[in-house]
C-alpha cells in the first residue's frame, strides 16, 4: 500500500475510524458505560453537519447536567505560545458569540478537524473550557480532570507540537520518511536495497535531563501536566512526528501514513481501570517516579498536575492523601531519594523553588523538584520492615481541590533513633 506522508490523509483517518470501531464493538475492557458518563462543565460544540471552513463558528457550550454525549479531549503543550483562553472578561462572549475557527491556534484548529472528520460534536480543551484567571473555577475543574480524560471517547495527544503554533496535522518531516540504503554482497558482487526509517529516541537513564530523553519535536512527552492525561484516558490518538499511534486498554497500534506497522505501549494504563489490591502502592510509586522526571514551568503545580491520578487511587482505595503520599502507607512512602543521574531541566527547577513559594513539606517527594525514586521494599526481592509509628500527620489544602496545592504540612514519627557518623574519603587511581 502507498504510504501517505501526511497525518491528515484519508488513510490516517481511515486507520483511526477502524481502530475506534473495533474498540467499541469488540473490546470488553474498553466498554463505554451505559448510560454515558456526565459531560464536562464546558465543551466546544462543532457542527459536523455543515462544511468546516475558516469562517465556521465553534461554540463554547455549557451542557445541562442531564445531557450525555460523546466528546473528545485534547492533550497539548502550551509552550511559549499562549493560545486563545477563556477568561472572566471574555467567557460570556465566547458562549454567546462563539469562536471563529481562524481565532483558534493551529493545534486547536487541528483538534477541531479531527473531531469533524470522526463525526464527533464535542471537544474539551483545558484553556478554553476552564476560566484561566478564576482561581475558584480552575481549582474546581482541575479536580475533575480525572473524570474528563477517563470519560472522553478518546484523547488527542498533540505530541509533535511543542506549542499551539505548530500544527500536528501536517506533512511528515523528511527525517522520518523511509529511505533506501544499498547493501553490497562482497562474495557475489551483488547489491540489495534495504528500506529503513529512523526510530524515535525513547527515554534513557543516561541522559542528563528529561529534555534530552526524547526527540525535540515530541516535547509533549516531557511535560508533567500531560502525564496523567495519557495514563487516565481509555483511548488515545497520539500524533507524533514519525507516526500515528492508537492506544486503548486492549490494543496499541502504530501506523505510518495510515498503514499499520506495529505496537506501541506507553499510553492508556489498563492497571488504573482495575487496581489490584496487592499492587496498588507499587503502581502508585512507579507512576510518581515517572511523573517526577517530567518538566514543570511552575514548581507549585506539582501536586495539582498529579491530582487526577491521586483522585483515581483515592476513589478506588479510600486512602487519605498527604502531599503525594498515602497516610495508610506513610512510613514506606517516606523512603524516597533524588536520582541525581536524571533530573528535570534547570528552568523547571528554578521557576518557583528558588523563590519562597511553598510547594510541599520536606518529607514529601514533591518538595524535591527533581526526579525521585522510592527505595523501600517494593522492587526486586527487597522487603520493607517498618520500625516507626506515625503519631500525627496533617496537610492543609490550599483551595477547592482536595488533591491539589497545600499551604502547610506536619508529621510526627515515633521510633528508635540511632547515632550515625558519616565520612568521605577521596580515592585516587
Short mmCIF file of C-alpha atoms in Angstrom, two decimals:
data_model
loop_
_atom_site.label_atom_id
_atom_site.label_comp_id
_atom_site.label_asym_id
_atom_site.label_seq_id
_atom_site.Cartn_x
_atom_site.Cartn_y
_atom_site.Cartn_z
CA UNK A 1 0.00 0.00 0.00
CA UNK A 2 1.14 3.52 -0.75
CA UNK A 3 2.21 5.32 2.40
CA UNK A 4 0.93 8.86 2.82
CA UNK A 5 3.37 11.44 4.17
CA UNK A 6 0.60 13.48 5.80
CA UNK A 7 -1.04 12.86 9.18
CA UNK A 8 -4.36 14.26 7.91
CA UNK A 9 -4.63 11.90 4.94
CA UNK A 10 -7.72 9.81 4.24
CA UNK A 11 -5.61 6.74 5.06
CA UNK A 12 -4.79 8.05 8.54
CA UNK A 13 -8.41 8.91 9.33
CA UNK A 14 -9.44 5.52 7.95
CA UNK A 15 -6.96 3.88 10.33
CA UNK A 16 -8.41 5.81 13.29
CA UNK A 17 -12.02 5.01 12.39
CA UNK A 18 -11.19 1.32 12.06
CA UNK A 19 -9.40 1.30 15.44
CA UNK A 20 -12.26 3.14 17.16
CA UNK A 21 -14.96 0.94 15.64
CA UNK A 22 -13.09 -2.24 16.59
CA UNK A 23 -12.51 -0.95 20.12
CA UNK A 24 -16.15 -0.03 20.72
CA UNK A 25 -17.51 -3.25 19.25
CA UNK A 26 -15.04 -5.91 20.44
CA UNK A 27 -13.03 -4.68 23.46
CA UNK A 28 -14.72 -5.59 26.73
CA UNK A 29 -12.02 -3.76 28.72
CA UNK A 30 -12.82 -0.51 26.91
CA UNK A 31 -16.63 -0.72 27.05
CA UNK A 32 -18.49 2.57 27.36
CA UNK A 33 -20.71 2.99 30.43
CA UNK A 34 -24.48 2.79 29.97
CA UNK A 35 -25.74 5.46 30.09
CA UNK A 36 -22.79 7.62 29.05
CA UNK A 37 -20.94 9.42 31.84
CA UNK A 38 -21.62 13.07 32.59
CA UNK A 39 -20.19 15.69 30.27
CA UNK A 40 -17.55 18.23 31.36
CA UNK A 41 -18.92 21.51 32.65
CA UNK A 42 -17.96 23.18 29.36
CA UNK A 43 -17.11 21.85 25.90
CA UNK A 44 -16.61 23.23 22.41
CA UNK A 45 -19.52 22.37 20.12
CA UNK A 46 -18.77 21.59 16.47
CA UNK A 47 -21.45 21.43 13.77
CA UNK A 48 -20.50 18.24 11.95
CA UNK A 49 -23.47 18.55 9.57
CA UNK A 50 -22.03 21.65 7.85
CA UNK A 51 -18.81 22.01 5.89
CA UNK A 52 -15.91 23.03 8.12
CA UNK A 53 -14.28 26.22 6.80
CA UNK A 54 -12.21 29.12 8.11
CA UNK A 55 -15.40 31.07 8.74
CA UNK A 56 -17.03 28.26 10.73
CA UNK A 57 -18.19 29.18 14.21
CA UNK A 58 -17.24 26.96 17.17
CA UNK A 59 -19.46 27.44 20.22
CA UNK A 60 -18.32 27.31 23.83
CA UNK A 61 -21.15 25.28 25.33
CA UNK A 62 -22.26 24.60 28.89
CA UNK A 63 -24.40 21.43 28.64
CA UNK A 64 -27.17 20.80 31.18
CA UNK A 65 -26.33 18.34 33.94
CA UNK A 66 -28.57 15.63 32.46
CA UNK A 67 -27.05 15.87 28.96
CA UNK A 68 -24.91 12.90 27.86
CA UNK A 69 -22.92 12.63 24.64
CA UNK A 70 -19.53 11.52 23.32
CA UNK A 71 -16.75 14.07 23.50
CA UNK A 72 -13.02 14.19 22.72
CA UNK A 73 -10.33 15.66 25.00
CA UNK A 74 -7.12 17.37 23.86
CA UNK A 75 -3.74 16.85 25.49
CA UNK A 76 -1.35 19.57 24.34
CA UNK A 77 1.73 21.57 25.27
CA UNK A 78 1.23 25.30 25.88
CA UNK A 79 4.91 26.17 25.46
CA UNK A 80 5.78 29.82 24.91
CA UNK A 81 2.80 30.38 22.62
CA UNK A 82 -0.30 31.47 24.54
CA UNK A 83 -3.44 30.34 22.70
CA UNK A 84 -6.87 31.90 22.98
CA UNK A 85 -8.01 31.35 26.55
CA UNK A 86 -11.26 31.56 28.44
CA UNK A 87 -11.07 34.45 30.90
CA UNK A 88 -13.57 36.17 33.17
CA UNK A 89 -13.54 39.08 30.71
CA UNK A 90 -14.42 37.05 27.58
CA UNK A 91 -16.10 33.93 28.97
CA UNK A 92 -19.68 35.03 28.30
CA UNK A 93 -18.89 36.35 24.82
CA UNK A 94 -17.31 33.00 23.88
CA UNK A 95 -20.56 31.32 24.91
CA UNK A 96 -22.91 33.81 23.25
CA UNK A 97 -20.96 34.69 20.10
CA UNK A 98 -18.83 31.57 19.65
CA UNK A 99 -15.30 31.37 18.27
CA UNK A 100 -14.35 31.60 14.60
CA UNK A 101 -12.13 28.72 13.54
CA UNK A 102 -9.41 31.19 12.48
CA UNK A 103 -9.28 32.58 16.05
CA UNK A 104 -8.03 29.24 17.33
CA UNK A 105 -4.36 28.27 17.41
CA UNK A 106 -3.17 25.76 14.75
CA UNK A 107 -3.22 22.95 17.33
CA UNK A 108 -6.77 23.76 18.42
CA UNK A 109 -7.89 24.00 14.77
CA UNK A 110 -6.38 20.59 14.10
CA UNK A 111 -8.22 19.11 17.11
CA UNK A 112 -11.49 20.53 15.72
CA UNK A 113 -10.70 18.97 12.33
CA UNK A 114 -10.08 15.55 13.90
CA UNK A 115 -13.47 15.73 15.65
CA UNK A 116 -15.12 16.86 12.43
CA UNK A 117 -13.61 14.04 10.36
CA UNK A 118 -14.57 11.50 13.02
CA UNK A 119 -18.14 12.88 13.28
CA UNK A 120 -17.87 13.89 16.96
CA UNK A 121 -19.61 17.12 18.02
CA UNK A 122 -17.96 17.93 21.34
CA UNK A 123 -14.35 18.76 22.23
CA UNK A 124 -12.81 19.58 25.62
CA UNK A 125 -9.72 21.84 25.69
CA UNK A 126 -8.47 22.97 29.09
CA UNK A 127 -7.50 26.55 28.18
CA UNK A 128 -10.92 27.25 26.64
CA UNK A 129 -13.15 25.16 28.90
CA UNK A 130 -11.63 26.32 32.20
CA UNK A 131 -11.70 30.02 33.11
CA UNK A 132 -7.98 30.54 33.42
CA UNK A 133 -7.93 33.62 35.66
CA UNK A 134 -10.60 32.33 38.04
CA UNK A 135 -8.95 30.57 40.99
CA UNK A 136 -12.26 29.02 42.02
CA UNK A 137 -13.14 27.70 38.56
CA UNK A 138 -9.60 26.44 37.90
CA UNK A 139 -9.44 24.55 41.21
CA UNK A 140 -12.90 23.04 40.80
CA UNK A 141 -12.28 21.95 37.22
CA UNK A 142 -8.74 20.66 37.83
CA UNK A 143 -10.20 18.36 40.49
CA UNK A 144 -12.45 16.84 37.80
CA UNK A 145 -9.73 16.27 35.18
CA UNK A 146 -9.53 12.61 36.13
CA UNK A 147 -13.15 12.16 35.07
CA UNK A 148 -12.80 14.36 31.98
CA UNK A 149 -9.99 12.32 30.45
CA UNK A 150 -11.25 8.96 31.63
CA UNK A 151 -14.76 9.54 30.26
CA UNK A 152 -13.71 11.02 26.91
CA UNK A 153 -14.39 8.87 23.84
CA UNK A 154 -10.69 9.35 23.13
CA UNK A 155 -7.92 11.84 23.86
CA UNK A 156 -5.97 13.57 21.11
CA UNK A 157 -2.30 13.78 22.09
CA UNK A 158 -0.56 16.51 20.09
CA UNK A 159 2.88 15.04 20.80
CA UNK A 160 4.59 16.60 17.77
CA UNK A 161 3.54 20.18 18.63
CA UNK A 162 5.91 21.95 21.07
CA UNK A 163 3.29 24.71 21.40
CA UNK A 164 -0.01 25.81 19.90
CA UNK A 165 1.62 27.47 16.89
CA UNK A 166 2.84 24.17 15.38
CA UNK A 167 0.02 22.07 13.85
CA UNK A 168 0.07 18.30 14.26
CA UNK A 169 -1.91 17.63 11.07
CA UNK A 170 0.90 18.20 8.61
CA UNK A 171 3.40 16.60 6.27
CA UNK A 172 5.85 14.30 8.00
CA UNK A 173 9.38 15.78 8.29
CA UNK A 174 11.88 14.32 5.82
CA UNK A 175 14.00 12.72 8.52
CA UNK A 176 11.14 10.40 9.46
CA UNK A 177 10.44 9.11 5.96
CA UNK A 178 11.51 5.69 4.78
CA UNK A 179 14.84 5.70 2.94
CA UNK A 180 16.64 3.29 0.65
CA UNK A 181 20.12 2.05 1.60
CA UNK A 182 22.24 -0.05 -0.86
CA UNK A 183 23.74 -3.18 0.64
CA UNK A 184 26.69 -4.75 -1.20
CA UNK A 185 27.36 -8.51 -1.15
CA UNK A 186 31.16 -8.81 -1.38
CA UNK A 187 31.18 -12.52 -2.18
CA UNK A 188 28.70 -12.34 -5.07
CA UNK A 189 29.29 -8.77 -6.21
CA UNK A 190 25.58 -8.03 -5.88
CA UNK A 191 23.73 -5.06 -4.43
CA UNK A 192 20.50 -5.25 -2.44
CA UNK A 193 18.38 -2.27 -1.47
CA UNK A 194 17.36 -2.15 2.18
CA UNK A 195 14.44 0.10 3.17
CA UNK A 196 14.67 1.59 6.66
CA UNK A 197 13.48 4.54 8.70
CA UNK A 198 14.58 6.31 11.86
CA UNK A 199 13.30 5.02 15.13
CA UNK A 200 12.18 7.66 17.66
CA UNK A 201 14.58 8.03 20.56
CA UNK A 202 12.95 6.92 23.80
CA UNK A 203 13.82 7.60 27.45
CA UNK A 204 17.39 6.93 28.51
CA UNK A 205 18.55 6.74 32.08
CA UNK A 206 21.92 8.01 30.93
CA UNK A 207 20.50 11.36 29.82
CA UNK A 208 21.34 14.36 31.98
CA UNK A 209 17.88 15.94 31.63
CA UNK A 210 14.41 14.90 30.60
CA UNK A 211 14.56 17.17 27.54
CA UNK A 212 17.33 15.07 26.00
CA UNK A 213 15.44 11.82 26.53
CA UNK A 214 13.02 12.29 23.65
CA UNK A 215 13.12 13.79 20.19
CA UNK A 216 12.94 17.58 20.11
CA UNK A 217 9.69 17.52 18.11
CA UNK A 218 7.89 15.43 20.72
CA UNK A 219 8.17 17.89 23.60
CA UNK A 220 4.74 16.94 24.94
CA UNK A 221 6.22 13.72 26.32
CA UNK A 222 8.44 15.73 28.68
CA UNK A 223 5.67 17.79 30.28
CA UNK A 224 4.32 16.97 33.74
CA UNK A 225 0.80 18.28 33.19
CA UNK A 226 0.06 15.85 30.37
CA UNK A 227 1.41 12.76 32.16
CA UNK A 228 -1.87 11.84 33.87
CA UNK A 229 -3.86 12.64 30.73
CA UNK A 230 -2.32 9.76 28.79
CA UNK A 231 -2.47 7.43 31.78
CA UNK A 232 -6.13 8.05 32.61
CA UNK A 233 -7.62 8.06 29.12
CA UNK A 234 -9.40 4.92 27.89
CA UNK A 235 -8.25 5.63 24.33
CA UNK A 236 -5.52 7.91 22.99
CA UNK A 237 -4.79 9.04 19.44
CA UNK A 238 -1.20 10.27 19.50
CA UNK A 239 0.20 12.38 16.69
CA UNK A 240 3.98 12.08 16.84
CA UNK A 241 6.30 13.49 14.19
CA UNK A 242 7.15 9.99 12.95
CA UNK A 243 3.86 8.11 13.15
CA UNK A 244 0.24 7.98 14.23
CA UNK A 245 -0.47 5.87 17.32
CA UNK A 246 -3.70 4.33 18.56
CA UNK A 247 -3.78 3.11 22.14
CA UNK A 248 -6.58 1.77 24.30
CA UNK A 249 -6.81 -0.60 27.25
CA UNK A 250 -6.90 -3.57 24.90
CA UNK A 251 -4.64 -2.68 21.99
CA UNK A 252 -1.70 -0.48 21.00
CA UNK A 253 -1.10 0.09 17.30
CA UNK A 254 1.27 2.27 15.33
CA UNK A 255 0.56 3.39 11.78
CA UNK A 256 2.89 5.08 9.32
CA UNK A 257 0.82 7.24 6.99
CA UNK A 258 -2.27 5.18 7.83
CA UNK A 259 -0.56 1.82 7.19
CA UNK A 260 -0.32 -0.33 10.34
CA UNK A 261 3.28 -1.01 11.34
CA UNK A 262 3.35 -2.47 14.83
CA UNK A 263 2.62 -1.95 18.51
CA UNK A 264 3.28 0.89 20.94
CA UNK A 265 2.64 0.78 24.64
CA UNK A 266 3.28 3.86 26.80
CA UNK A 267 -0.34 5.16 26.84
CA UNK A 268 -3.64 4.12 28.43
CA UNK A 269 -2.67 2.42 31.69
CA UNK A 270 -5.01 -0.56 31.96
CA UNK A 271 -3.88 -1.17 35.55
CA UNK A 272 -5.72 2.00 36.59
CA UNK A 273 -9.09 0.69 35.42
CA UNK A 274 -8.98 -2.13 37.97
CA UNK A 275 -6.28 -1.67 40.57
CA UNK A 276 -5.11 -4.88 42.22
CA UNK A 277 -5.01 -4.60 46.00
CA UNK A 278 -1.56 -6.21 46.18
CA UNK A 279 -0.14 -3.88 43.52
CA UNK A 280 -1.72 -0.52 44.36
CA UNK A 281 1.17 1.05 46.26
CA UNK A 282 3.74 -0.32 43.84
CA UNK A 283 1.76 1.10 40.92
CA UNK A 284 1.44 4.50 42.59
CA UNK A 285 5.15 4.72 43.34
CA UNK A 286 6.05 3.72 39.79
CA UNK A 287 3.77 6.45 38.40
CA UNK A 288 5.15 9.08 40.78
CA UNK A 289 8.73 8.19 39.81
CA UNK A 290 7.85 8.65 36.12
CA UNK A 291 5.93 11.85 36.81
CA UNK A 292 8.74 13.39 38.87
CA UNK A 293 11.02 13.27 35.82
CA UNK A 294 8.65 15.49 33.82
CA UNK A 295 9.10 19.25 33.43
CA UNK A 296 7.04 21.93 35.15
CA UNK A 297 7.04 25.62 34.28
CA UNK A 298 5.80 26.37 37.80
CA UNK A 299 7.00 24.04 40.54
CA UNK A 300 3.92 24.89 42.61
CA UNK A 301 1.88 22.97 40.02
CA UNK A 302 3.49 19.68 41.05
CA UNK A 303 0.63 18.33 43.17
CA UNK A 304 -2.21 19.81 41.03
CA UNK A 305 -0.68 18.19 37.92
CA UNK A 306 -0.95 14.79 39.63
CA UNK A 307 -4.32 15.39 41.30
CA UNK A 308 -6.33 13.43 38.73
CA UNK A 309 -4.32 10.27 39.34
CA UNK A 310 -4.48 10.85 43.10
CA UNK A 311 -8.25 11.12 42.89
CA UNK A 312 -8.38 7.87 40.91
CA UNK A 313 -6.43 5.97 43.56
CA UNK A 314 -8.44 7.54 46.38
CA UNK A 315 -11.78 6.66 44.78
CA UNK A 316 -10.77 3.01 44.46
CA UNK A 317 -8.89 2.55 47.74
CA UNK A 318 -10.30 5.19 50.07
CA UNK A 319 -6.82 6.08 51.34
CA UNK A 320 -6.13 9.53 52.82
CA UNK A 321 -3.91 11.66 50.58
CA UNK A 322 -0.95 13.52 52.12
CA UNK A 323 1.08 15.69 49.72
CA UNK A 324 1.79 12.94 47.20
CA UNK A 325 1.86 10.13 49.81
CA UNK A 326 -0.83 7.98 51.45
CA UNK A 327 -1.40 8.04 55.20
CA UNK A 328 -2.11 4.30 55.35
CA UNK A 329 1.38 3.59 53.91
CA UNK A 330 3.21 6.70 55.01
CA UNK A 331 6.30 5.09 56.51
CA UNK A 332 7.25 3.26 53.31
CA UNK A 333 6.27 6.32 51.28
CA UNK A 334 8.86 8.40 53.13
CA UNK A 335 11.62 6.17 51.76
CA UNK A 336 12.42 8.17 48.63
CA UNK A 337 15.60 9.69 47.27
CA UNK A 338 16.57 12.09 44.50
CA UNK A 339 18.00 10.43 41.40
CA UNK A 340 20.98 12.59 40.52
CA UNK A 341 21.58 10.96 37.14
CA UNK A 342 18.35 12.25 35.59
CA UNK A 343 16.75 15.49 36.74
CA UNK A 344 14.33 17.98 35.31
CA UNK A 345 15.71 20.87 33.30
CA UNK A 346 17.10 23.89 35.12
CA UNK A 347 14.20 26.11 34.09
CA UNK A 348 11.75 23.75 35.71
CA UNK A 349 13.71 23.75 38.95
CA UNK A 350 14.38 27.46 39.27
CA UNK A 351 10.95 28.91 38.49
CA UNK A 352 9.44 28.52 41.94
CA UNK A 353 11.93 26.59 44.04
CA UNK A 354 14.39 29.49 44.18
CA UNK A 355 11.57 31.75 45.35
CA UNK A 356 9.91 31.46 48.73
CA UNK A 357 6.72 29.87 47.41
CA UNK A 358 5.63 26.82 49.35
CA UNK A 359 5.34 23.59 47.39
CA UNK A 360 5.15 20.72 49.90
CA UNK A 361 6.55 19.69 53.30
CA UNK A 362 10.16 18.50 53.12
CA UNK A 363 9.15 14.92 53.92
CA UNK A 364 7.19 14.76 50.66
CA UNK A 365 8.92 13.87 47.39
CA UNK A 366 7.08 16.82 45.82
CA UNK A 367 9.33 19.24 47.71
CA UNK A 368 12.45 17.98 45.91
CA UNK A 369 11.54 19.37 42.47
CA UNK A 370 13.62 16.64 40.85
CA UNK A 371 13.35 13.07 39.62
CA UNK A 372 12.97 10.73 42.57
CA UNK A 373 12.99 7.01 43.21
CA UNK A 374 11.38 5.11 46.05
CA UNK A 375 13.85 2.99 47.96
CA UNK A 376 11.51 0.91 50.07
CA UNK A 377 10.83 -2.79 49.65
CA UNK A 378 8.60 -2.62 46.59
CA UNK A 379 11.12 -3.55 43.94
CA UNK A 380 13.09 -6.70 43.36
CA UNK A 381 13.46 -9.12 46.25
CA UNK A 382 13.95 -6.46 48.94
CA UNK A 383 11.25 -6.21 51.58
CA UNK A 384 10.45 -3.29 53.84
CA UNK A 385 10.31 -3.53 57.62
CA UNK A 386 8.51 -0.68 59.35
CA UNK A 387 10.33 0.45 62.51
CA UNK A 388 8.44 3.71 63.13
CA UNK A 389 4.98 4.70 64.27
CA UNK A 390 3.17 7.65 62.72
CA UNK A 391 1.81 9.63 65.66
CA UNK A 392 0.38 12.52 63.67
CA UNK A 393 0.27 13.76 60.08
CA UNK A 394 -1.69 16.65 58.59
CA UNK A 395 -1.81 18.75 55.42
CA UNK A 396 -3.76 21.94 54.82
CA UNK A 397 -5.29 22.10 51.35
CA UNK A 398 -4.96 25.48 49.66
CA UNK A 399 -8.17 25.73 47.61
CA UNK A 400 -11.08 23.59 46.42
CA UNK A 401 -9.12 20.66 45.01
CA UNK A 402 -8.55 18.17 47.86
CA UNK A 403 -5.69 16.60 45.88
CA UNK A 404 -4.12 19.87 44.72
CA UNK A 405 -1.93 22.52 46.29
CA UNK A 406 -1.32 22.60 50.03
CA UNK A 407 -0.31 25.52 52.24
CA UNK A 408 1.43 23.54 55.00
CA UNK A 409 2.03 20.07 56.35
CA UNK A 410 3.32 18.44 59.51
CA UNK A 411 4.48 14.98 60.54
CA UNK A 412 5.36 13.37 63.85
CA UNK A 413 7.05 9.96 63.95
CA UNK A 414 7.96 7.76 66.91
CA UNK A 415 10.74 5.22 66.74
CA UNK A 416 14.24 4.22 67.77
CA UNK A 417 16.91 6.80 66.96
CA UNK A 418 20.48 5.86 66.02
CA UNK A 419 23.60 7.98 66.01
CA UNK A 420 25.39 7.67 62.67
CA UNK A 421 28.72 9.18 61.69
CA UNK A 422 29.29 9.94 58.01
CA UNK A 423 32.68 10.48 56.43
CA UNK A 424 34.02 10.74 52.92
CA UNK A 425 37.40 9.51 51.76
CA UNK A 426 38.91 10.68 48.49
CA UNK A 427 40.27 7.96 46.25
CA UNK A 428 42.90 8.28 43.52
CA UNK A 429 43.79 5.93 40.75
#
